[in-house]
């Protein structure tokens, strides 16, 4: 019996892809998808005042997007393996557009949350299938550049989201950033199907080719895991809603593992989940995002609570890091084609470790110094993201590129959610303890933040060791 990872599938040959136009579409789509999430950070107060919403309801403005994004991300890849990248990508853009319009025109907080869920479901298609499109349109040796363009979109969305949304909301109200996001992606509904590769790996595209039960178990496990971590951050891990959700996520994950071994057409081939290079890249991505997002969430809390800066100044502290991601992701992707993922990811993780150690030492000090260190954090992320996706694309056979990259993107996002929850818990515990800093070089205010950053440093040491198992070449 042939290995499902290597079994050939008969599909019709596609015409050549216009790479420049493809990368332009992906750049815009990724930037808008990220912007739709980052912009909400400055809009939440206005949304709360307009709807007279409770703090609990307002928290769901962010959480609803994150949960739906987390659930959908690993699913899109497998669906695209069957129905083709261009169809599924266009469907995701359409869902995102509808969600943006609903969120912008919603008469109540409940309807607005429906729009946010649809935004998350739709935008999840963009990073997942953008990476699949690059993997199928560009040959090995050139993919790093394409993945770098996707990273550039991520940095641009992070950098532009808060200031652009604040400016538009100041002129026309908080609803217009949502409506503006819909206007930005509307042309992609026409352009994307013309430039994206089809990439179907099934000669008979139909829902019968997809293990819907397995997909539901996987999506449910990811969603409940992220929900449990979010609740643990908000209410403590001992809250029934927190540990109950995590326990349910474990049960669903176990059900998924059994399902893919017992069905003839599993949602994920079991041999993929036993493939060493793929699992290594997924694990490194999880740990890298755990550390990056944990750092990026701690810095604004630090400068707001310890340095006493306002929202506008907090954004300026984070801006150099986002600009570094936007400007340097593409060059890092090119370098990964030449140097291979192992070396570049190792450099990026080491740089992130140095930046985190510096932040732990200067926590509570000059905001200008903190801003300079966030540039190093952004440079580290640019050095990690594109090469890691390149490693995943090289490790996964073409016929399973969609599901493989989808699982990687889901693990990457889940790592960020886990980092935010774990470090929030550490920060709360160290703040309540009131003891001195663990870092002997740190002196002054911000001891709890310094300690939380040392936890990130410890995780980074493990990530660096694991990254030595990445392939030297793609």
PDB file of N, CA, C and O in Angstrom, residues 238-291:
ATOM      1  N   UNK A 238      -8.090  28.394  37.684  1.00  0.00           N
ATOM      2  CA  UNK A 238      -8.982  27.595  38.524  1.00  0.00           C
ATOM      3  C   UNK A 238     -10.450  27.827  38.191  1.00  0.00           C
ATOM      4  O   UNK A 238     -11.307  27.083  38.682  1.00  0.00           O
ATOM      5  N   UNK A 239     -10.758  28.818  37.368  1.00  0.00           N
ATOM      6  CA  UNK A 239     -12.149  29.058  36.984  1.00  0.00           C
ATOM      7  C   UNK A 239     -12.645  27.887  36.137  1.00  0.00           C
ATOM      8  O   UNK A 239     -11.937  27.413  35.245  1.00  0.00           O
ATOM      9  N   UNK A 240     -13.873  27.373  36.395  1.00  0.00           N
ATOM     10  CA  UNK A 240     -14.395  26.235  35.626  1.00  0.00           C
ATOM     11  C   UNK A 240     -14.399  26.477  34.117  1.00  0.00           C
ATOM     12  O   UNK A 240     -14.140  25.556  33.335  1.00  0.00           O
ATOM     13  N   UNK A 241     -14.700  27.716  33.695  1.00  0.00           N
ATOM     14  CA  UNK A 241     -14.730  27.994  32.264  1.00  0.00           C
ATOM     15  C   UNK A 241     -13.348  27.867  31.635  1.00  0.00           C
ATOM     16  O   UNK A 241     -13.223  27.551  30.448  1.00  0.00           O
ATOM     17  N   UNK A 242     -12.301  28.096  32.435  1.00  0.00           N
ATOM     18  CA  UNK A 242     -10.929  28.012  31.919  1.00  0.00           C
ATOM     19  C   UNK A 242     -10.458  26.568  31.836  1.00  0.00           C
ATOM     20  O   UNK A 242     -10.141  26.056  30.762  1.00  0.00           O
ATOM     21  N   UNK A 243     -10.405  25.875  32.984  1.00  0.00           N
ATOM     22  CA  UNK A 243      -9.889  24.511  32.939  1.00  0.00           C
ATOM     23  C   UNK A 243     -10.844  23.563  32.222  1.00  0.00           C
ATOM     24  O   UNK A 243     -10.408  22.580  31.599  1.00  0.00           O
ATOM     25  N   UNK A 244     -12.148  23.871  32.264  1.00  0.00           N
ATOM     26  CA  UNK A 244     -13.104  23.036  31.541  1.00  0.00           C
ATOM     27  C   UNK A 244     -12.892  23.108  30.038  1.00  0.00           C
ATOM     28  O   UNK A 244     -12.951  22.085  29.327  1.00  0.00           O
ATOM     29  N   UNK A 245     -12.627  24.322  29.520  1.00  0.00           N
ATOM     30  CA  UNK A 245     -12.386  24.478  28.089  1.00  0.00           C
ATOM     31  C   UNK A 245     -11.088  23.785  27.674  1.00  0.00           C
ATOM     32  O   UNK A 245     -11.023  23.138  26.616  1.00  0.00           O
ATOM     33  N   UNK A 246     -10.059  23.910  28.494  1.00  0.00           N
ATOM     34  CA  UNK A 246      -8.785  23.245  28.182  1.00  0.00           C
ATOM     35  C   UNK A 246      -8.965  21.730  28.195  1.00  0.00           C
ATOM     36  O   UNK A 246      -8.450  21.013  27.326  1.00  0.00           O
ATOM     37  N   UNK A 247      -9.694  21.214  29.180  1.00  0.00           N
ATOM     38  CA  UNK A 247      -9.954  19.771  29.249  1.00  0.00           C
ATOM     39  C   UNK A 247     -10.731  19.303  28.019  1.00  0.00           C
ATOM     40  O   UNK A 247     -10.414  18.255  27.426  1.00  0.00           O
ATOM     41  N   UNK A 248     -11.735  20.075  27.605  1.00  0.00           N
ATOM     42  CA  UNK A 248     -12.506  19.715  26.413  1.00  0.00           C
ATOM     43  C   UNK A 248     -11.621  19.748  25.173  1.00  0.00           C
ATOM     44  O   UNK A 248     -11.758  18.890  24.282  1.00  0.00           O
ATOM     45  N   UNK A 249     -10.692  20.703  25.117  1.00  0.00           N
ATOM     46  CA  UNK A 249      -9.768  20.759  23.984  1.00  0.00           C
ATOM     47  C   UNK A 249      -8.913  19.497  23.913  1.00  0.00           C
ATOM     48  O   UNK A 249      -8.678  18.960  22.815  1.00  0.00           O
ATOM     49  N   UNK A 250      -8.460  19.008  25.069  1.00  0.00           N
ATOM     50  CA  UNK A 250      -7.658  17.779  25.103  1.00  0.00           C
ATOM     51  C   UNK A 250      -8.483  16.591  24.619  1.00  0.00           C
ATOM     52  O   UNK A 250      -8.011  15.739  23.847  1.00  0.00           O
ATOM     53  N   UNK A 251      -9.747  16.512  25.060  1.00  0.00           N
ATOM     54  CA  UNK A 251     -10.634  15.422  24.641  1.00  0.00           C
ATOM     55  C   UNK A 251     -10.858  15.472  23.127  1.00  0.00           C
ATOM     56  O   UNK A 251     -10.797  14.438  22.432  1.00  0.00           O
ATOM     57  N   UNK A 252     -11.118  16.659  22.595  1.00  0.00           N
ATOM     58  CA  UNK A 252     -11.337  16.802  21.151  1.00  0.00           C
ATOM     59  C   UNK A 252     -10.078  16.451  20.364  1.00  0.00           C
ATOM     60  O   UNK A 252     -10.153  15.825  19.301  1.00  0.00           O
ATOM     61  N   UNK A 253      -8.916  16.853  20.884  1.00  0.00           N
ATOM     62  CA  UNK A 253      -7.661  16.506  20.214  1.00  0.00           C
ATOM     63  C   UNK A 253      -7.455  14.993  20.200  1.00  0.00           C
ATOM     64  O   UNK A 253      -6.994  14.422  19.197  1.00  0.00           O
ATOM     65  N   UNK A 254      -7.797  14.331  21.317  1.00  0.00           N
ATOM     66  CA  UNK A 254      -7.713  12.875  21.341  1.00  0.00           C
ATOM     67  C   UNK A 254      -8.663  12.229  20.345  1.00  0.00           C
ATOM     68  O   UNK A 254      -8.301  11.263  19.665  1.00  0.00           O
ATOM     69  N   UNK A 255      -9.879  12.760  20.259  1.00  0.00           N
ATOM     70  CA  UNK A 255     -10.834  12.258  19.274  1.00  0.00           C
ATOM     71  C   UNK A 255     -10.331  12.446  17.850  1.00  0.00           C
ATOM     72  O   UNK A 255     -10.510  11.576  16.992  1.00  0.00           O
ATOM     73  N   UNK A 256      -9.682  13.571  17.595  1.00  0.00           N
ATOM     74  CA  UNK A 256      -9.113  13.835  16.265  1.00  0.00           C
ATOM     75  C   UNK A 256      -8.015  12.823  15.941  1.00  0.00           C
ATOM     76  O   UNK A 256      -7.954  12.285  14.822  1.00  0.00           O
ATOM     77  N   UNK A 257      -7.148  12.540  16.917  1.00  0.00           N
ATOM     78  CA  UNK A 257      -6.069  11.572  16.695  1.00  0.00           C
ATOM     79  C   UNK A 257      -6.622  10.188  16.364  1.00  0.00           C
ATOM     80  O   UNK A 257      -6.083   9.486  15.494  1.00  0.00           O
ATOM     81  N   UNK A 258      -7.687   9.782  17.050  1.00  0.00           N
ATOM     82  CA  UNK A 258      -8.310   8.492  16.744  1.00  0.00           C
ATOM     83  C   UNK A 258      -8.985   8.512  15.377  1.00  0.00           C
ATOM     84  O   UNK A 258      -8.898   7.540  14.610  1.00  0.00           O
ATOM     85  N   UNK A 259      -9.644   9.612  15.071  1.00  0.00           N
ATOM     86  CA  UNK A 259     -10.401   9.712  13.822  1.00  0.00           C
ATOM     87  C   UNK A 259      -9.502   9.558  12.595  1.00  0.00           C
ATOM     88  O   UNK A 259      -9.841   8.821  11.666  1.00  0.00           O
ATOM     89  N   UNK A 260      -8.373  10.247  12.571  1.00  0.00           N
ATOM     90  CA  UNK A 260      -7.537  10.223  11.369  1.00  0.00           C
ATOM     91  C   UNK A 260      -6.869   8.868  11.152  1.00  0.00           C
ATOM     92  O   UNK A 260      -6.373   8.586  10.059  1.00  0.00           O
ATOM     93  N   UNK A 261      -6.860   8.024  12.193  1.00  0.00           N
ATOM     94  CA  UNK A 261      -6.286   6.691  12.032  1.00  0.00           C
ATOM     95  C   UNK A 261      -7.316   5.655  11.616  1.00  0.00           C
ATOM     96  O   UNK A 261      -6.954   4.530  11.243  1.00  0.00           O
ATOM     97  N   UNK A 262      -8.600   6.014  11.697  1.00  0.00           N
ATOM     98  CA  UNK A 262      -9.648   5.026  11.440  1.00  0.00           C
ATOM     99  C   UNK A 262     -10.501   5.316  10.209  1.00  0.00           C
ATOM    100  O   UNK A 262     -11.328   4.491   9.834  1.00  0.00           O
ATOM    101  N   UNK A 263     -10.307   6.482   9.610  1.00  0.00           N
ATOM    102  CA  UNK A 263     -11.107   6.809   8.424  1.00  0.00           C
ATOM    103  C   UNK A 263     -10.247   6.668   7.178  1.00  0.00           C
ATOM    104  O   UNK A 263      -9.047   6.958   7.212  1.00  0.00           O
ATOM    105  N   UNK A 264     -10.817   6.204   6.057  1.00  0.00           N
ATOM    106  CA  UNK A 264     -10.002   5.998   4.849  1.00  0.00           C
ATOM    107  C   UNK A 264      -9.501   7.289   4.213  1.00  0.00           C
ATOM    108  O   UNK A 264      -8.498   7.279   3.514  1.00  0.00           O
ATOM    109  N   UNK A 265     -10.179   8.406   4.446  1.00  0.00           N
ATOM    110  CA  UNK A 265      -9.760   9.696   3.898  1.00  0.00           C
ATOM    111  C   UNK A 265      -9.636  10.705   5.039  1.00  0.00           C
ATOM    112  O   UNK A 265     -10.488  11.573   5.225  1.00  0.00           O
ATOM    113  N   UNK A 266      -8.584  10.616   5.830  1.00  0.00           N
ATOM    114  CA  UNK A 266      -8.465  11.474   7.013  1.00  0.00           C
ATOM    115  C   UNK A 266      -8.262  12.932   6.650  1.00  0.00           C
ATOM    116  O   UNK A 266      -7.721  13.260   5.588  1.00  0.00           O
ATOM    117  N   UNK A 267      -8.699  13.812   7.541  1.00  0.00           N
ATOM    118  CA  UNK A 267      -8.523  15.247   7.334  1.00  0.00           C
ATOM    119  C   UNK A 267      -7.042  15.591   7.243  1.00  0.00           C
ATOM    120  O   UNK A 267      -6.626  16.434   6.442  1.00  0.00           O
ATOM    121  N   UNK A 268      -6.235  14.949   8.064  1.00  0.00           N
ATOM    122  CA  UNK A 268      -4.775  15.086   8.024  1.00  0.00           C
ATOM    123  C   UNK A 268      -4.184  13.686   7.933  1.00  0.00           C
ATOM    124  O   UNK A 268      -4.496  12.837   8.780  1.00  0.00           O
ATOM    125  N   UNK A 269      -3.334  13.395   6.952  1.00  0.00           N
ATOM    126  CA  UNK A 269      -2.710  12.071   6.890  1.00  0.00           C
ATOM    127  C   UNK A 269      -1.889  11.811   8.141  1.00  0.00           C
ATOM    128  O   UNK A 269      -1.076  12.657   8.547  1.00  0.00           O
ATOM    129  N   UNK A 270      -2.084  10.666   8.809  1.00  0.00           N
ATOM    130  CA  UNK A 270      -1.306  10.386  10.024  1.00  0.00           C
ATOM    131  C   UNK A 270       0.201  10.446   9.798  1.00  0.00           C
ATOM    132  O   UNK A 270       0.954  10.859  10.681  1.00  0.00           O
ATOM    133  N   UNK A 271       0.646  10.065   8.593  1.00  0.00           N
ATOM    134  CA  UNK A 271       2.086  10.087   8.324  1.00  0.00           C
ATOM    135  C   UNK A 271       2.644  11.509   8.334  1.00  0.00           C
ATOM    136  O   UNK A 271       3.826  11.713   8.609  1.00  0.00           O
ATOM    137  N   UNK A 272       1.784  12.512   8.048  1.00  0.00           N
ATOM    138  CA  UNK A 272       2.247  13.908   8.110  1.00  0.00           C
ATOM    139  C   UNK A 272       2.557  14.306   9.551  1.00  0.00           C
ATOM    140  O   UNK A 272       3.524  15.012   9.818  1.00  0.00           O
ATOM    141  N   UNK A 273       1.735  13.826  10.484  1.00  0.00           N
ATOM    142  CA  UNK A 273       1.930  14.163  11.890  1.00  0.00           C
ATOM    143  C   UNK A 273       3.052  13.352  12.532  1.00  0.00           C
ATOM    144  O   UNK A 273       3.353  13.534  13.713  1.00  0.00           O
ATOM    145  N   UNK A 274       3.650  12.432  11.761  1.00  0.00           N
ATOM    146  CA  UNK A 274       4.821  11.699  12.240  1.00  0.00           C
ATOM    147  C   UNK A 274       6.066  12.082  11.455  1.00  0.00           C
ATOM    148  O   UNK A 274       7.109  11.455  11.613  1.00  0.00           O
ATOM    149  N   UNK A 275       5.952  13.127  10.643  1.00  0.00           N
ATOM    150  CA  UNK A 275       7.048  13.558   9.771  1.00  0.00           C
ATOM    151  C   UNK A 275       7.946  14.521  10.541  1.00  0.00           C
ATOM    152  O   UNK A 275       7.538  15.638  10.875  1.00  0.00           O
ATOM    153  N   UNK A 276       9.174  14.090  10.857  1.00  0.00           N
ATOM    154  CA  UNK A 276      10.053  14.837  11.735  1.00  0.00           C
ATOM    155  C   UNK A 276      10.311  16.274  11.335  1.00  0.00           C
ATOM    156  O   UNK A 276      10.123  17.193  12.145  1.00  0.00           O
ATOM    157  N   UNK A 277      10.758  16.565  10.099  1.00  0.00           N
ATOM    158  CA  UNK A 277      11.031  17.957   9.713  1.00  0.00           C
ATOM    159  C   UNK A 277       9.802  18.858   9.812  1.00  0.00           C
ATOM    160  O   UNK A 277       9.924  20.019  10.223  1.00  0.00           O
ATOM    161  N   UNK A 278       8.627  18.327   9.473  1.00  0.00           N
ATOM    162  CA  UNK A 278       7.401  19.121   9.578  1.00  0.00           C
ATOM    163  C   UNK A 278       7.087  19.432  11.035  1.00  0.00           C
ATOM    164  O   UNK A 278       6.807  20.588  11.396  1.00  0.00           O
ATOM    165  N   UNK A 279       7.145  18.420  11.900  1.00  0.00           N
ATOM    166  CA  UNK A 279       6.830  18.637  13.312  1.00  0.00           C
ATOM    167  C   UNK A 279       7.820  19.591  13.965  1.00  0.00           C
ATOM    168  O   UNK A 279       7.441  20.399  14.816  1.00  0.00           O
ATOM    169  N   UNK A 280       9.087  19.508  13.568  1.00  0.00           N
ATOM    170  CA  UNK A 280      10.087  20.423  14.132  1.00  0.00           C
ATOM    171  C   UNK A 280       9.756  21.863  13.777  1.00  0.00           C
ATOM    172  O   UNK A 280       9.795  22.756  14.641  1.00  0.00           O
ATOM    173  N   UNK A 281       9.430  22.115  12.500  1.00  0.00           N
ATOM    174  CA  UNK A 281       9.105  23.479  12.078  1.00  0.00           C
ATOM    175  C   UNK A 281       7.855  23.986  12.791  1.00  0.00           C
ATOM    176  O   UNK A 281       7.797  25.154  13.195  1.00  0.00           O
ATOM    177  N   UNK A 282       6.851  23.127  12.960  1.00  0.00           N
ATOM    178  CA  UNK A 282       5.619  23.534  13.660  1.00  0.00           C
ATOM    179  C   UNK A 282       5.926  23.868  15.119  1.00  0.00           C
ATOM    180  O   UNK A 282       5.453  24.880  15.650  1.00  0.00           O
ATOM    181  N   UNK A 283       6.732  23.037  15.774  1.00  0.00           N
ATOM    182  CA  UNK A 283       7.063  23.280  17.182  1.00  0.00           C
ATOM    183  C   UNK A 283       7.869  24.563  17.355  1.00  0.00           C
ATOM    184  O   UNK A 283       7.612  25.356  18.265  1.00  0.00           O
ATOM    185  N   UNK A 284       8.838  24.793  16.466  1.00  0.00           N
ATOM    186  CA  UNK A 284       9.630  26.028  16.551  1.00  0.00           C
ATOM    187  C   UNK A 284       8.730  27.244  16.312  1.00  0.00           C
ATOM    188  O   UNK A 284       8.855  28.271  16.993  1.00  0.00           O
ATOM    189  N   UNK A 285       7.812  27.135  15.344  1.00  0.00           N
ATOM    190  CA  UNK A 285       6.887  28.244  15.087  1.00  0.00           C
ATOM    191  C   UNK A 285       6.007  28.541  16.282  1.00  0.00           C
ATOM    192  O   UNK A 285       5.785  29.712  16.633  1.00  0.00           O
ATOM    193  N   UNK A 286       5.507  27.493  16.935  1.00  0.00           N
ATOM    194  CA  UNK A 286       4.683  27.672  18.137  1.00  0.00           C
ATOM    195  C   UNK A 286       5.467  28.418  19.217  1.00  0.00           C
ATOM    196  O   UNK A 286       4.982  29.396  19.798  1.00  0.00           O
ATOM    197  N   UNK A 287       6.694  27.967  19.493  1.00  0.00           N
ATOM    198  CA  UNK A 287       7.496  28.583  20.547  1.00  0.00           C
ATOM    199  C   UNK A 287       7.913  30.006  20.179  1.00  0.00           C
ATOM    200  O   UNK A 287       7.945  30.901  21.035  1.00  0.00           O
ATOM    201  N   UNK A 288       8.239  30.219  18.900  1.00  0.00           N
ATOM    202  CA  UNK A 288       8.653  31.558  18.472  1.00  0.00           C
ATOM    203  C   UNK A 288       7.520  32.560  18.643  1.00  0.00           C
ATOM    204  O   UNK A 288       7.729  33.685  19.131  1.00  0.00           O
ATOM    205  N   UNK A 289       6.293  32.172  18.261  1.00  0.00           N
ATOM    206  CA  UNK A 289       5.168  33.094  18.395  1.00  0.00           C
ATOM    207  C   UNK A 289       4.766  33.267  19.849  1.00  0.00           C
ATOM    208  O   UNK A 289       4.333  34.347  20.262  1.00  0.00           O
ATOM    209  N   UNK A 290       4.924  32.215  20.655  1.00  0.00           N
ATOM    210  CA  UNK A 290       4.707  32.316  22.100  1.00  0.00           C
ATOM    211  C   UNK A 290       5.567  33.454  22.660  1.00  0.00           C
ATOM    212  O   UNK A 290       5.081  34.305  23.420  1.00  0.00           O
ATOM    213  N   UNK A 291       6.835  33.470  22.255  1.00  0.00           N
ATOM    214  CA  UNK A 291       7.772  34.461  22.798  1.00  0.00           C
ATOM    215  C   UNK A 291       7.569  35.837  22.184  1.00  0.00           C
ATOM    216  O   UNK A 291       7.605  36.851  22.891  1.00  0.00           O
TER     217      UNK A 291
END
